[in-house]
Amino acid sequence: MESTKSANLMIIKLLIIQCLAFVCIAQDFDFFYFVQQWPGSYCDSKQSCCYPSTGKPASDFGVHGLWPNYKDGSYPSNCDPDAPFDPSKISDLRSNMQKEWPTLACPSGNGLEFWGHEWTKHGTCSESVLDQHDYFATTLSLKNQVNLLQTLENAGIHPDGGSYSLQSIKSAIEQGTGFTPFIECNVDSSGNSQLYQVYMCVDTSGSNLIACPVFPHGKCGSQIEFPTF
Ligand code: 5GP
Ligand code: 5GP
């Protein structure tokens, strides 16, 4: 009788430990979208743009963000009001951020507002894996790992204001990175569809590209413009 009781107690204890372990390991998201923007398309649209106070960015894709996402297409946001953006935690990354993650919104800023927005809205939702410093460091290292402009140029696709087939852009990126991207378009001031943002999917560690579990919605034309910048 006593031994059945203690065996039962043991089973209950084991179940509790398993449950706790599950909660500890459980991810609060399924994967990341790593999103890059073409500055020429941000600027060449209704909203227009302002160069950062540190000067005109290079003619290259810039980071928009690293966004935790669920496999069903929905996503968490603004997950931790107790983790406000703290610029002092990324002072070692600052010059790289200015280069790779420039802000183009008006009025001109030094980037802190854009980075702070991305941390608060998206970064706080992956805190179980990446603290604030690692969130930005990981994103910068993805930018380094995926050279979109080089990949497109290798395939003869240049930011020259010309029109390219959406399929040729997707294929070039697939060739270069091994994974199919999602391409988001916006519309220039004369109404042409143009290459605005490129989404790649990344595993929950933030280190490895993966095949996208789900693509965002939205449509480009079959021919899209790649504006100069
Ligand atoms: P828009 O409505 O312009 O496509 O997106 C506005 C903002 O909503 C984006 O900049 C981003 O912060 C967020 N957002 C839009 N789509 C997604 C998505 O599929 N996943 C995540 N995580 N955020 C998104
Ligand atoms: P999201 O679309 O990620 O939710 O929000 C982007 C926010 O960051 C907007 O409030 C936008 O004004 C600001 N922002 C600042 N710089 C940039 C930029 O270079 N690109 C984009 N897309 N948004 C920027």
Tab-separated table of C-alpha atoms and ligand atoms in Angstrom:
chain	number	residue	atom	x	y	z
A	1	MET	CA	0.000	0.000	0.000
A	2	GLU	CA	2.725	2.439	1.080
A	3	SER	CA	4.853	1.507	-1.931
A	4	THR	CA	1.976	2.149	-4.388
A	5	LYS	CA	1.525	5.541	-2.807
A	6	SER	CA	5.153	6.485	-3.162
A	7	ALA	CA	5.244	5.150	-6.738
A	8	ASN	CA	2.257	7.375	-7.528
A	9	LEU	CA	3.955	10.315	-5.908
A	10	MET	CA	7.047	9.644	-8.024
A	11	ILE	CA	4.978	9.577	-11.218
A	12	ILE	CA	3.331	12.877	-10.302
A	13	LYS	CA	6.721	14.423	-9.601
A	14	LEU	CA	8.056	13.190	-12.943
A	15	LEU	CA	5.037	14.630	-14.745
A	16	ILE	CA	5.545	17.990	-13.072
A	17	ILE	CA	9.228	18.026	-14.039
A	18	GLN	CA	8.362	17.127	-17.653
A	19	CYS	CA	5.759	19.869	-17.772
A	20	LEU	CA	8.195	22.459	-16.460
A	21	ALA	CA	10.843	21.316	-18.923
A	22	PHE	CA	8.331	21.672	-21.751
A	23	VAL	CA	7.457	25.211	-20.704
A	24	CYS	CA	11.162	26.078	-20.511
A	25	ILE	CA	11.978	24.729	-23.977
A	26	ALA	CA	8.747	25.790	-25.674
A	27	GLN	CA	9.361	28.550	-28.235
A	28	ASP	CA	7.028	31.468	-28.268
A	29	PHE	CA	7.320	31.635	-32.064
A	30	ASP	CA	8.038	29.225	-34.926
A	31	PHE	CA	10.536	31.020	-37.184
A	32	PHE	CA	11.761	34.485	-38.199
A	33	TYR	CA	11.223	36.544	-41.291
A	34	PHE	CA	14.440	38.376	-42.099
A	35	VAL	CA	13.263	41.377	-44.101
A	36	GLN	CA	15.423	43.639	-46.238
A	37	GLN	CA	14.306	46.769	-48.066
A	38	TRP	CA	15.488	48.339	-51.296
A	39	PRO	CA	16.037	52.040	-50.474
A	40	GLY	CA	15.285	53.174	-54.032
A	41	SER	CA	11.781	51.741	-53.723
A	42	TYR	CA	11.144	53.150	-50.243
A	43	CYS	CA	12.070	56.597	-51.581
A	44	ASP	CA	10.415	56.280	-54.977
A	45	SER	CA	6.891	55.942	-53.608
A	46	LYS	CA	4.106	58.125	-52.287
A	47	GLN	CA	5.548	58.283	-48.790
A	48	SER	CA	8.941	59.556	-50.068
A	49	CYS	CA	11.974	59.390	-47.774
A	50	CYS	CA	14.576	61.298	-45.802
A	51	TYR	CA	18.211	60.245	-45.633
A	52	PRO	CA	19.535	59.550	-42.155
A	53	SER	CA	21.317	62.387	-40.365
A	54	THR	CA	24.536	60.410	-40.891
A	55	GLY	CA	24.255	60.756	-44.677
A	56	LYS	CA	22.925	58.966	-47.757
A	57	PRO	CA	23.067	55.190	-47.293
A	58	ALA	CA	24.981	52.983	-49.719
A	59	SER	CA	23.201	51.746	-52.817
A	60	ASP	CA	22.443	48.391	-51.215
A	61	PHE	CA	19.597	46.543	-49.554
A	62	GLY	CA	19.158	47.599	-45.947
A	63	VAL	CA	17.726	45.641	-43.045
A	64	HIS	CA	14.104	46.320	-42.142
A	65	GLY	CA	13.847	43.769	-39.376
A	66	LEU	CA	13.956	40.285	-37.940
A	67	TRP	CA	10.387	39.308	-37.177
A	68	PRO	CA	9.275	36.336	-35.074
A	69	ASN	CA	6.367	34.577	-36.760
A	70	TYR	CA	4.017	31.639	-36.372
A	71	LYS	CA	3.631	28.836	-38.909
A	72	ASP	CA	-0.019	29.755	-39.406
A	73	GLY	CA	1.052	33.172	-40.762
A	74	SER	CA	0.105	35.174	-37.674
A	75	TYR	CA	2.721	36.818	-35.479
A	76	PRO	CA	3.272	38.084	-31.950
A	77	SER	CA	4.123	41.740	-31.362
A	78	ASN	CA	5.059	44.082	-28.508
A	79	CYS	CA	5.711	41.164	-26.176
A	80	ASP	CA	7.527	42.773	-23.255
A	81	PRO	CA	6.693	46.237	-21.955
A	82	ASP	CA	9.398	45.671	-19.318
A	83	ALA	CA	12.193	45.562	-21.893
A	84	PRO	CA	12.437	49.073	-23.325
A	85	PHE	CA	14.994	49.685	-26.066
A	86	ASP	CA	18.346	50.620	-24.538
A	87	PRO	CA	20.812	52.105	-27.070
A	88	SER	CA	23.703	51.699	-24.606
A	89	LYS	CA	23.428	47.923	-25.048
A	90	ILE	CA	24.323	48.127	-28.731
A	91	SER	CA	27.008	50.803	-28.748
A	92	ASP	CA	29.511	48.294	-30.166
A	93	LEU	CA	27.167	47.649	-33.123
A	94	ARG	CA	26.234	51.258	-33.804
A	95	SER	CA	28.470	51.964	-36.806
A	96	ASN	CA	27.546	48.680	-38.455
A	97	MET	CA	23.865	49.400	-37.799
A	98	GLN	CA	24.155	52.790	-39.479
A	99	LYS	CA	25.629	51.093	-42.518
A	100	GLU	CA	23.435	47.991	-42.771
A	101	TRP	CA	20.181	49.146	-41.130
A	102	PRO	CA	19.718	52.757	-42.218
A	103	THR	CA	16.457	54.580	-41.530
A	104	LEU	CA	14.740	56.273	-44.456
A	105	ALA	CA	11.629	57.621	-42.766
A	106	CYS	CA	11.012	61.350	-42.464
A	107	PRO	CA	12.038	63.437	-40.685
A	108	SER	CA	15.734	62.448	-40.838
A	109	GLY	CA	16.862	60.487	-37.826
A	110	ASN	CA	19.977	58.740	-36.576
A	111	GLY	CA	18.351	55.299	-36.657
A	112	LEU	CA	17.595	54.922	-32.956
A	113	GLU	CA	13.888	55.439	-33.488
A	114	PHE	CA	13.697	52.784	-36.230
A	115	TRP	CA	15.809	50.254	-34.298
A	116	GLY	CA	13.876	50.961	-31.109
A	117	HIS	CA	10.590	50.386	-32.925
A	118	GLU	CA	11.845	47.075	-34.343
A	119	TRP	CA	13.074	45.937	-30.909
A	120	THR	CA	9.854	46.875	-29.123
A	121	LYS	CA	7.493	45.470	-31.735
A	122	HIS	CA	9.412	42.359	-32.845
A	123	GLY	CA	12.602	41.816	-30.820
A	124	THR	CA	10.763	41.549	-27.506
A	125	CYS	CA	8.927	38.526	-28.928
A	126	SER	CA	12.117	36.464	-29.321
A	127	GLU	CA	13.694	37.318	-25.966
A	128	SER	CA	13.586	33.645	-25.003
A	129	VAL	CA	16.401	33.152	-27.555
A	130	LEU	CA	18.022	36.535	-28.136
A	131	ASP	CA	18.548	39.383	-25.692
A	132	GLN	CA	18.640	42.912	-27.078
A	133	HIS	CA	22.326	42.880	-27.977
A	134	ASP	CA	22.099	39.439	-29.596
A	135	TYR	CA	18.933	40.345	-31.473
A	136	PHE	CA	20.742	43.132	-33.311
A	137	ALA	CA	24.062	41.278	-33.628
A	138	THR	CA	22.290	38.225	-35.081
A	139	THR	CA	20.379	40.371	-37.557
A	140	LEU	CA	23.579	42.064	-38.705
A	141	SER	CA	25.245	38.730	-39.194
A	142	LEU	CA	22.315	37.546	-41.347
A	143	LYS	CA	22.737	40.672	-43.456
A	144	ASN	CA	26.364	39.704	-43.873
A	145	GLN	CA	25.450	36.144	-44.752
A	146	VAL	CA	22.889	37.046	-47.431
A	147	ASN	CA	24.284	39.428	-50.032
A	148	LEU	CA	21.131	40.071	-52.020
A	149	LEU	CA	22.462	42.773	-54.289
A	150	GLN	CA	25.493	40.698	-55.290
A	151	THR	CA	23.257	37.690	-55.868
A	152	LEU	CA	20.943	39.660	-58.146
A	153	GLU	CA	23.809	41.346	-60.004
A	154	ASN	CA	25.389	37.927	-60.625
A	155	ALA	CA	22.201	37.033	-62.471
A	156	GLY	CA	22.289	40.210	-64.565
A	157	ILE	CA	19.632	41.973	-62.467
A	158	HIS	CA	20.721	45.519	-61.673
A	159	PRO	CA	19.162	48.503	-59.882
A	160	ASP	CA	19.035	50.467	-63.117
A	161	GLY	CA	15.382	51.424	-63.267
A	162	GLY	CA	14.794	48.531	-65.655
A	163	SER	CA	11.959	46.052	-65.578
A	164	TYR	CA	12.653	42.428	-64.625
A	165	SER	CA	10.415	39.402	-64.370
A	166	LEU	CA	9.414	38.560	-60.820
A	167	GLN	CA	10.311	34.961	-61.582
A	168	SER	CA	13.868	35.862	-62.623
A	169	ILE	CA	14.370	37.762	-59.353
A	170	LYS	CA	13.054	34.881	-57.258
A	171	SER	CA	15.138	32.341	-59.181
A	172	ALA	CA	18.313	34.394	-58.798
A	173	ILE	CA	17.835	34.595	-55.020
A	174	GLU	CA	16.998	30.908	-54.852
A	175	GLN	CA	20.174	30.114	-56.790
A	176	GLY	CA	22.282	32.346	-54.565
A	177	THR	CA	20.894	31.421	-51.147
A	178	GLY	CA	19.314	28.001	-51.649
A	179	PHE	CA	15.888	29.246	-50.560
A	180	THR	CA	12.840	30.774	-52.201
A	181	PRO	CA	12.241	34.332	-50.969
A	182	PHE	CA	9.001	36.254	-50.724
A	183	ILE	CA	9.114	39.462	-52.745
A	184	GLU	CA	7.006	42.428	-51.650
A	185	CYS	CA	6.353	45.193	-54.122
A	186	ASN	CA	5.256	48.770	-53.732
A	187	VAL	CA	4.167	51.281	-56.316
A	188	ASP	CA	6.272	54.156	-57.659
A	189	SER	CA	4.932	57.649	-58.220
A	190	SER	CA	3.816	56.726	-61.746
A	191	GLY	CA	2.016	53.573	-60.636
A	192	ASN	CA	4.611	50.916	-61.581
A	193	SER	CA	5.052	47.873	-59.366
A	194	GLN	CA	8.608	47.757	-58.010
A	195	LEU	CA	10.866	45.540	-55.885
A	196	TYR	CA	10.444	46.817	-52.319
A	197	GLN	CA	11.229	44.131	-49.732
A	198	VAL	CA	12.730	40.648	-49.730
A	199	TYR	CA	11.704	38.165	-47.019
A	200	MET	CA	13.879	35.167	-46.158
A	201	CYS	CA	13.018	32.678	-43.419
A	202	VAL	CA	15.349	31.877	-40.540
A	203	ASP	CA	15.222	29.219	-37.819
A	204	THR	CA	14.448	30.133	-34.204
A	205	SER	CA	18.148	30.444	-33.337
A	206	GLY	CA	18.410	33.313	-35.813
A	207	SER	CA	21.409	31.670	-37.459
A	208	ASN	CA	20.237	29.488	-40.338
A	209	LEU	CA	18.136	30.191	-43.386
A	210	ILE	CA	15.282	27.725	-43.790
A	211	ALA	CA	12.522	27.085	-46.330
A	212	CYS	CA	9.624	29.366	-45.435
A	213	PRO	CA	6.912	27.504	-43.478
A	214	VAL	CA	4.427	30.074	-44.788
A	215	PHE	CA	4.680	33.071	-47.090
A	216	PRO	CA	3.183	36.487	-46.420
A	217	HIS	CA	0.319	37.615	-48.645
A	218	GLY	CA	0.615	40.240	-51.322
A	219	LYS	CA	1.200	40.402	-55.008
A	220	CYS	CA	3.650	41.961	-57.397
A	221	GLY	CA	3.124	42.305	-61.125
A	222	SER	CA	4.810	39.617	-63.232
A	223	GLN	CA	7.256	42.320	-64.406
A	224	ILE	CA	8.646	44.629	-61.749
A	225	GLU	CA	10.911	47.621	-61.709
A	226	PHE	CA	14.245	47.681	-59.877
A	227	PRO	CA	14.784	51.401	-59.263
A	228	THR	CA	18.134	53.102	-58.921
A	229	PHE	CA	19.261	54.527	-55.602
B	1	5GP	P1	2.467	46.158	-43.799
B	1	5GP	O1	1.078	46.225	-43.324
B	1	5GP	O2	3.035	47.440	-44.265
B	1	5GP	O3	2.779	44.984	-44.686
B	1	5GP	O4	3.312	45.811	-42.497
B	1	5GP	C1	3.391	46.714	-41.437
B	1	5GP	C2	4.218	46.105	-40.362
B	1	5GP	O5	3.532	44.982	-39.779
B	1	5GP	C3	5.544	45.517	-40.809
B	1	5GP	O6	6.541	46.455	-40.936
B	1	5GP	C4	5.819	44.559	-39.675
B	1	5GP	O7	6.247	45.244	-38.528
B	1	5GP	C5	4.462	43.979	-39.441
B	1	5GP	N1	4.223	42.802	-40.301
B	1	5GP	C6	3.562	42.770	-41.481
B	1	5GP	N2	3.494	41.514	-41.957
B	1	5GP	C7	4.134	40.731	-41.064
B	1	5GP	C8	4.379	39.336	-40.994
B	1	5GP	O8	4.001	38.542	-41.855
B	1	5GP	N3	5.064	38.902	-39.914
B	1	5GP	C9	5.488	39.725	-38.942
B	1	5GP	N4	6.149	39.195	-37.917
B	1	5GP	N5	5.252	41.048	-38.971
B	1	5GP	C10	4.603	41.544	-40.018
B	2	5GP	P1	6.928	48.312	-39.155
B	2	5GP	O1	6.413	48.538	-40.508
B	2	5GP	O2	8.218	47.567	-39.003
B	2	5GP	O3	5.943	48.081	-38.088
B	2	5GP	O4	7.271	49.799	-38.804
B	2	5GP	C1	8.186	50.540	-39.445
B	2	5GP	C2	8.218	51.818	-38.643
B	2	5GP	O5	9.528	52.275	-38.636
B	2	5GP	C3	7.334	52.878	-39.222
B	2	5GP	O6	6.795	53.632	-38.164
B	2	5GP	C4	8.296	53.707	-40.015
B	2	5GP	O7	7.941	55.062	-40.051
B	2	5GP	C5	9.576	53.537	-39.229
B	2	5GP	N1	10.753	53.557	-40.091
B	2	5GP	C6	11.837	54.299	-39.862
B	2	5GP	N2	12.736	54.118	-40.830
B	2	5GP	C7	12.208	53.218	-41.690
B	2	5GP	C8	12.692	52.628	-42.875
B	2	5GP	O8	13.790	52.881	-43.359
B	2	5GP	N3	11.888	51.713	-43.481
B	2	5GP	C9	10.661	51.389	-42.976
B	2	5GP	N4	9.935	50.505	-43.644
B	2	5GP	N5	10.175	51.951	-41.855
B	2	5GP	C10	10.945	52.849	-41.208
